[in-house]
Short mmCIF file of C-alpha atoms and ligand atoms in Angstrom, two decimals:
data_model
loop_
_atom_site.label_atom_id
_atom_site.label_comp_id
_atom_site.label_asym_id
_atom_site.label_seq_id
_atom_site.Cartn_x
_atom_site.Cartn_y
_atom_site.Cartn_z
CA MET A 1 -29.74 5.82 9.99
CA SER A 2 -27.04 2.90 10.57
CA ARG A 3 -23.79 3.56 8.64
CA PRO A 4 -23.61 1.68 5.37
CA LEU A 5 -21.87 -1.37 5.12
CA LEU A 6 -18.57 -1.42 3.01
CA GLY A 7 -16.72 -4.33 1.21
CA ALA A 8 -13.10 -3.82 1.22
CA VAL A 9 -10.25 -5.83 -0.77
CA GLU A 10 -6.52 -5.35 0.14
CA ALA A 11 -5.20 -7.35 -3.10
CA GLY A 12 -1.69 -8.34 -2.69
CA GLY A 13 0.90 -10.03 -4.53
CA THR A 14 1.05 -12.87 -1.91
CA LYS A 15 -2.33 -12.66 -0.22
CA PHE A 16 -5.82 -10.85 -0.42
CA VAL A 17 -7.30 -9.49 2.49
CA VAL A 18 -11.13 -9.16 2.11
CA ALA A 19 -13.53 -7.38 4.65
CA ILE A 20 -16.78 -5.79 5.46
CA GLY A 21 -17.89 -3.47 8.03
CA THR A 22 -18.38 0.39 8.32
CA GLY A 23 -15.02 1.32 9.73
CA PRO A 24 -12.10 0.20 12.02
CA ARG A 25 -14.29 -0.48 15.15
CA ASP A 26 -16.90 -2.18 13.07
CA LEU A 27 -15.23 -4.91 10.98
CA ARG A 28 -17.84 -7.44 11.04
CA ASP A 29 -16.29 -10.20 8.87
CA ARG A 30 -13.03 -10.92 7.45
CA THR A 31 -10.84 -13.23 5.47
CA VAL A 32 -7.23 -13.72 3.98
CA ILE A 33 -7.26 -15.48 0.61
CA PRO A 34 -3.77 -16.40 -1.02
CA THR A 35 -2.91 -14.94 -4.45
CA THR A 36 -2.98 -17.82 -7.05
CA THR A 37 -4.36 -17.22 -10.61
CA PRO A 38 -6.81 -14.07 -11.21
CA GLY A 39 -9.75 -16.39 -11.88
CA GLN A 40 -9.47 -18.53 -8.82
CA THR A 41 -8.28 -15.80 -6.49
CA LEU A 42 -11.21 -13.27 -7.66
CA CYS A 43 -13.99 -15.84 -7.44
CA ARG A 44 -13.02 -16.76 -3.94
CA VAL A 45 -13.14 -12.71 -2.94
CA ALA A 46 -16.40 -12.56 -4.91
CA ASP A 47 -17.89 -15.69 -2.94
CA PHE A 48 -16.50 -14.58 0.43
CA LEU A 49 -18.31 -11.10 -0.34
CA GLY A 50 -21.61 -12.45 -1.27
CA GLU A 51 -21.85 -14.73 1.55
CA ALA A 52 -21.05 -12.07 4.13
CA ALA A 53 -23.55 -10.00 2.50
CA LEU A 54 -26.23 -12.54 3.13
CA ARG A 55 -25.13 -12.74 6.85
CA HIS A 56 -24.59 -8.83 7.29
CA GLY A 57 -26.89 -7.21 4.73
CA ALA A 58 -26.07 -5.64 1.09
CA LEU A 59 -22.85 -3.67 0.35
CA ALA A 60 -23.35 -0.01 -0.28
CA ALA A 61 -19.86 -0.08 -2.11
CA LEU A 62 -16.65 -1.51 -2.51
CA GLY A 63 -13.21 -0.41 -2.08
CA ILE A 64 -10.13 -2.11 -3.84
CA ALA A 65 -6.55 -1.12 -3.02
CA CYS A 66 -4.45 -3.11 -5.36
CA PHE A 67 -0.85 -4.06 -6.25
CA GLY A 68 0.19 -2.93 -9.36
CA PRO A 69 0.86 -1.18 -11.43
CA VAL A 70 -2.73 -0.17 -12.16
CA ASP A 71 -4.92 2.09 -13.96
CA PRO A 72 -6.79 4.38 -11.26
CA ASP A 73 -8.01 7.09 -13.67
CA PRO A 74 -11.82 6.31 -13.62
CA ALA A 75 -12.12 8.21 -17.18
CA SER A 76 -9.98 5.40 -18.62
CA PRO A 77 -11.36 2.49 -20.34
CA ARG A 78 -8.99 0.42 -18.43
CA PHE A 79 -10.00 1.87 -15.01
CA GLY A 80 -9.60 -0.87 -12.32
CA HIS A 81 -7.29 -2.83 -14.33
CA ILE A 82 -3.70 -4.30 -13.40
CA THR A 83 -1.56 -3.26 -16.21
CA ASP A 84 1.71 -4.50 -17.06
CA THR A 85 2.42 -6.40 -14.03
CA PRO A 86 5.56 -8.72 -13.39
CA LYS A 87 3.35 -10.99 -11.23
CA ALA A 88 3.12 -14.01 -13.70
CA GLY A 89 -0.79 -14.28 -15.06
CA TRP A 90 -1.96 -11.03 -13.56
CA SER A 91 -1.32 -8.49 -16.46
CA GLY A 92 -4.54 -7.04 -17.81
CA THR A 93 -6.63 -8.27 -15.02
CA ASP A 94 -9.96 -6.41 -14.85
CA VAL A 95 -10.14 -6.69 -10.92
CA ALA A 96 -12.86 -3.87 -10.53
CA GLY A 97 -15.00 -4.86 -13.64
CA PHE A 98 -15.01 -8.67 -12.43
CA LEU A 99 -16.00 -7.75 -8.85
CA ARG A 100 -18.33 -5.16 -9.56
CA SER A 101 -19.95 -7.53 -11.94
CA ARG A 102 -20.21 -10.34 -9.54
CA LEU A 103 -21.55 -8.17 -6.60
CA SER A 104 -24.14 -6.19 -8.84
CA GLY A 105 -27.80 -6.98 -7.74
CA PRO A 106 -31.30 -6.34 -9.06
CA HIS A 107 -30.65 -2.50 -8.44
CA GLY A 108 -27.85 -2.22 -10.54
CA SER A 109 -24.35 -2.11 -9.68
CA ILE A 110 -22.53 -0.79 -6.33
CA PRO A 111 -20.01 2.17 -6.25
CA VAL A 112 -16.77 0.91 -6.77
CA GLY A 113 -13.43 2.62 -5.35
CA PHE A 114 -10.12 1.49 -6.87
CA ASP A 115 -6.69 2.67 -6.28
CA THR A 116 -2.84 1.11 -5.52
CA ASP A 117 -2.65 -0.56 -2.51
CA VAL A 118 -0.38 2.22 -0.97
CA ASN A 119 -2.84 5.05 -1.98
CA GLY A 120 -5.43 3.14 -0.24
CA ALA A 121 -3.56 2.38 2.91
CA ALA A 122 -2.71 6.24 2.95
CA LEU A 123 -6.28 7.25 2.57
CA GLY A 124 -7.20 4.80 5.62
CA GLU A 125 -4.24 6.16 7.69
CA HIS A 126 -5.22 9.60 6.71
CA ARG A 127 -8.89 8.90 8.22
CA TRP A 128 -8.13 6.64 11.15
CA GLY A 129 -4.39 6.41 11.58
CA ALA A 130 -0.86 8.12 11.64
CA ALA A 131 -1.86 10.85 9.02
CA ARG A 132 -5.07 12.24 10.78
CA GLY A 133 -4.77 15.90 10.38
CA LEU A 134 -2.11 15.97 7.84
CA ASP A 135 -2.55 16.87 4.13
CA THR A 136 0.75 15.96 2.60
CA PHE A 137 2.43 12.63 3.55
CA VAL A 138 3.78 9.65 2.17
CA TYR A 139 2.90 5.99 2.89
CA LEU A 140 5.61 3.62 1.85
CA THR A 141 5.43 -0.29 2.11
CA VAL A 142 8.34 -2.91 2.20
CA GLY A 143 7.06 -6.18 1.26
CA THR A 144 6.85 -8.55 -1.31
CA GLY A 145 7.57 -5.16 -3.38
CA ILE A 146 8.14 -1.76 -2.40
CA GLY A 147 5.56 0.98 -3.02
CA GLY A 148 4.61 4.38 -1.85
CA GLY A 149 1.67 6.51 -2.12
CA GLY A 150 0.05 9.49 -0.41
CA MET A 151 -1.44 12.62 -0.45
CA ALA A 152 -0.57 16.14 -1.41
CA ARG A 153 -2.57 19.06 -0.21
CA GLY A 154 -5.50 16.57 0.54
CA ARG A 155 -5.65 14.67 -2.62
CA LEU A 156 -4.21 11.17 -3.19
CA LEU A 157 -1.13 11.21 -5.28
CA HIS A 158 -1.92 10.54 -8.99
CA GLY A 159 -0.40 11.93 -12.09
CA LEU A 160 0.32 10.30 -15.69
CA VAL A 161 -0.20 7.00 -13.93
CA HIS A 162 0.39 7.15 -10.10
CA PRO A 163 3.73 7.15 -8.29
CA GLU A 164 6.30 4.30 -8.55
CA MET A 165 8.61 4.94 -5.54
CA GLY A 166 9.78 1.69 -5.07
CA HIS A 167 11.54 1.94 -8.49
CA VAL A 168 13.98 4.71 -7.84
CA PRO A 169 17.73 4.10 -7.74
CA VAL A 170 19.57 3.89 -4.76
CA PRO A 171 23.40 3.87 -4.21
CA ARG A 172 24.87 0.44 -4.25
CA ASP A 173 28.73 -0.64 -3.60
CA PRO A 174 28.90 -4.05 -5.26
CA ALA A 175 31.92 -4.70 -3.20
CA ARG A 176 29.96 -4.70 -0.37
CA ASP A 177 26.79 -6.11 -1.50
CA PRO A 178 27.39 -8.38 -4.54
CA TYR A 179 23.78 -9.19 -4.96
CA PRO A 180 22.74 -8.00 -8.65
CA GLY A 181 18.96 -7.11 -7.63
CA ARG A 182 15.90 -8.83 -8.86
CA CYS A 183 13.77 -6.13 -10.34
CA PRO A 184 12.77 -7.33 -13.76
CA PHE A 185 12.52 -3.95 -15.36
CA HIS A 186 15.74 -2.04 -13.46
CA ARG A 187 17.39 -4.81 -11.90
CA ASP A 188 18.95 -2.79 -8.63
CA CYS A 189 16.37 -0.31 -8.29
CA LEU A 190 15.04 -0.05 -4.47
CA GLU A 191 12.69 -2.80 -4.91
CA GLY A 192 15.02 -4.92 -6.60
CA LEU A 193 17.58 -4.71 -3.69
CA ALA A 194 15.50 -4.14 -0.63
CA SER A 195 11.82 -6.04 -0.95
CA GLY A 196 11.63 -9.04 1.15
CA PRO A 197 12.21 -11.53 -1.83
CA ALA A 198 15.28 -9.65 -2.38
CA ILE A 199 16.50 -9.94 1.07
CA GLU A 200 15.51 -13.69 1.06
CA GLU A 201 17.37 -14.10 -1.88
CA ARG A 202 20.35 -12.42 -0.90
CA TRP A 203 20.84 -13.86 2.33
CA GLY A 204 19.03 -17.39 1.50
CA ARG A 205 17.00 -17.17 4.74
CA SER A 206 13.37 -15.81 5.36
CA CYS A 207 13.30 -12.41 6.86
CA ALA A 208 12.03 -13.53 10.08
CA ASP A 209 14.95 -15.97 10.44
CA LEU A 210 17.38 -13.27 9.70
CA ALA A 211 15.84 -10.87 12.39
CA GLY A 212 18.89 -10.77 14.96
CA ARG A 213 21.42 -10.22 11.98
CA ASP A 214 22.93 -6.88 12.11
CA GLU A 215 24.45 -6.84 8.74
CA VAL A 216 21.29 -7.52 7.11
CA TRP A 217 19.04 -4.70 8.50
CA ASP A 218 22.04 -2.21 8.14
CA LEU A 219 22.26 -2.86 4.34
CA GLU A 220 18.38 -2.72 4.13
CA ALA A 221 18.44 0.55 6.03
CA ASP A 222 21.22 1.95 3.90
CA TYR A 223 19.16 1.58 0.95
CA LEU A 224 15.85 2.70 2.38
CA GLY A 225 17.27 5.95 3.65
CA PRO A 226 18.42 7.62 0.99
CA ALA A 227 15.05 6.72 -1.00
CA ILE A 228 12.88 8.21 1.81
CA ALA A 229 15.44 11.26 2.02
CA ALA A 230 14.64 11.74 -1.63
CA TYR A 231 11.10 11.53 -1.19
CA THR A 232 11.29 14.14 1.33
CA LEU A 233 13.12 16.42 -0.68
CA VAL A 234 10.93 16.21 -3.63
CA LEU A 235 7.19 16.08 -1.96
CA SER A 236 8.11 17.93 1.51
CA PRO A 237 5.66 15.27 3.30
CA MET A 238 4.88 16.01 6.71
CA ARG A 239 5.21 12.62 7.92
CA VAL A 240 6.40 9.24 6.39
CA ILE A 241 4.76 6.12 7.23
CA LEU A 242 6.56 2.87 6.88
CA GLY A 243 4.32 -0.28 6.69
CA GLY A 244 4.57 -3.71 4.85
CA GLY A 245 5.95 -7.08 6.56
CA VAL A 246 9.77 -6.43 6.34
CA MET A 247 9.12 -3.33 8.66
CA GLN A 248 7.83 -5.82 11.25
CA VAL A 249 11.72 -6.56 12.14
CA PRO A 250 12.54 -5.17 15.35
CA GLY A 251 14.86 -2.50 15.35
CA LEU A 252 14.46 -2.02 11.43
CA LEU A 253 12.68 1.34 11.76
CA GLU A 254 15.11 2.92 14.08
CA ARG A 255 17.86 1.86 11.84
CA VAL A 256 16.03 3.53 8.72
CA ARG A 257 15.45 6.87 10.93
CA THR A 258 19.25 7.10 11.51
CA ARG A 259 20.14 6.78 7.86
CA VAL A 260 17.48 9.26 6.37
CA ALA A 261 18.72 11.80 9.28
CA ALA A 262 22.17 11.17 8.06
CA ARG A 263 21.29 11.69 4.11
CA LEU A 264 19.27 14.65 5.01
CA GLY A 265 22.36 16.04 6.53
CA GLY A 266 20.37 18.69 8.79
CA TYR A 267 19.59 20.52 5.50
CA VAL A 268 15.90 20.89 5.47
CA ASN A 269 14.94 23.27 8.72
CA HIS A 270 11.97 21.92 10.40
CA PRO A 271 11.48 20.59 14.32
CA ARG A 272 10.12 17.33 13.15
CA LEU A 273 13.34 16.67 11.22
CA ARG A 274 15.63 17.15 14.05
CA GLY A 275 16.57 14.48 16.59
CA ASP A 276 15.56 10.74 16.42
CA LEU A 277 12.86 11.59 13.55
CA SER A 278 10.25 9.54 15.56
CA GLU A 279 7.55 11.83 15.01
CA PHE A 280 8.68 12.03 11.21
CA LEU A 281 9.23 8.42 10.13
CA VAL A 282 6.41 6.29 11.92
CA PRO A 283 4.73 2.96 11.70
CA PRO A 284 1.23 2.83 10.43
CA GLY A 285 -1.40 3.91 13.23
CA LEU A 286 -3.51 1.06 11.96
CA GLY A 287 -0.81 -1.53 12.31
CA THR A 288 -1.14 -4.40 9.61
CA ASP A 289 -4.95 -3.43 8.97
CA ALA A 290 -3.81 -0.45 7.26
CA GLY A 291 -4.34 -2.17 3.76
CA VAL A 292 -7.90 -3.38 4.18
CA LEU A 293 -9.02 -0.38 6.12
CA GLY A 294 -7.73 1.59 3.38
CA ALA A 295 -9.68 -0.18 1.15
CA MET A 296 -12.81 0.31 3.10
CA ALA A 297 -11.90 3.90 3.05
CA LEU A 298 -11.83 3.87 -0.64
CA ALA A 299 -15.24 2.16 -0.35
CA ASP A 300 -16.59 4.85 1.45
CA GLY A 301 -15.19 7.90 -1.13
CA ALA A 302 -16.79 5.94 -3.93
CA LEU A 303 -20.14 5.90 -2.05
CA LYS A 304 -19.97 9.65 -1.22
CA ARG A 305 -19.04 10.32 -4.65
CA THR A 306 -21.89 8.72 -6.03
CA ARG A 307 -24.36 10.26 -3.90
CA THR A 308 -22.99 13.75 -4.64
CA ARG A 309 -23.23 13.01 -8.33
CA LEU A 310 -26.98 11.94 -7.54
CA ALA A 311 -27.86 14.97 -5.59
CA TRP A 312 -26.32 17.33 -8.38
CA THR A 313 -28.47 15.51 -10.94
CA ARG A 314 -31.85 15.56 -8.80
P1 ADP B 1 2.49 -7.99 0.62
O1 ADP B 1 3.46 -7.46 0.26
O2 ADP B 1 2.28 -9.18 -0.28
O3 ADP B 1 0.99 -7.14 0.71
P2 ADP B 1 3.79 -8.31 3.28
O4 ADP B 1 3.58 -6.72 3.38
O5 ADP B 1 3.37 -8.90 4.36
O6 ADP B 1 2.89 -8.74 2.04
O7 ADP B 1 5.26 -8.66 2.58
C1 ADP B 1 5.58 -10.13 2.66
C2 ADP B 1 7.07 -9.87 2.71
O8 ADP B 1 7.45 -9.59 4.17
C3 ADP B 1 7.91 -11.16 2.55
O9 ADP B 1 9.14 -11.25 1.86
C4 ADP B 1 8.19 -11.63 4.02
O10 ADP B 1 9.52 -12.19 4.25
C5 ADP B 1 8.15 -10.14 4.92
N1 ADP B 1 7.53 -10.54 6.08
C6 ADP B 1 6.49 -10.76 6.47
N2 ADP B 1 6.11 -11.03 7.79
C7 ADP B 1 7.22 -10.55 8.24
C8 ADP B 1 7.79 -10.48 9.57
N3 ADP B 1 6.82 -10.45 10.67
N4 ADP B 1 9.14 -10.18 9.82
C9 ADP B 1 9.89 -10.06 8.83
N5 ADP B 1 9.27 -10.08 7.68
C10 ADP B 1 8.48 -10.21 7.33
ZN1 ZN B 2 12.57 -1.54 -10.66
#
């Protein structure tokens, strides 16, 4: 039997990446849609998926890895919604419900997997990338926002809602960095100080244009390092995967490794936390496709859960 065709939506604050396929080696179609208003953006996503399904065959399930905060609890009436986001116009958007209804056919609606963008990417990395064989790890993205997801003992991290690793406090020396931070909730949390837009606002240039400036990336690593050390102490991850656009700056990952090592101070005794941390703090194995392939992994998970339920009720 051929493998089921899956739809994948990586919903980001800047752009949506949409694809269909069966896995990383079989991506049949993909597109990038800029994030504008919810109505316009989601209509374009649904149109693309509908047309792709006409070309390649009906979708068996859809996965959505979404910027947040979101409601990822399937038992909640707000499942699949973006909740109270600082992103203008998007609070309360029913992303999963809209796409499910647009993709429903005469045989009813397809299963929809929905989670945070970073939990999605974590699931993709677990299945196909840098977290294969690991059951407790963190995936952190440093992009338009900063967010963390991951797994503990083989289960995606959920709790009261979902982790918000980007909003932890980090030490800031106002004499060195007078930039006050831009998080609308906390001002100088990690995201407020170290996201791509924070870097660009502080220094007045794009991240790509700042690539050669040591003082920019030393400061960035000084914010990311203590936060990642804190996640390491709290969750005891076997690995931390660092993705997102900002991490594409050459040499930043190496700088962050030295700051994490310095902050841990040799206290946690494990071979992977000695030396240069090159086995502990790593880029995504799926590269810049971690997000969209993570959404595909969420679709696959939703399909498997539905099939298991059907098998039980027969
Ligand atoms: P999103 O967070 O919307 O999913 P990204 O992870 O690409 O998207 O993050 C966007 C941010 O990353 C922007 O602030 C941008 O400046 C920065 N960025 C994107 N690509 C690069 C790059 N090649 N080098 C440096 N910074 C980048
Ligand atoms: Zn914050």
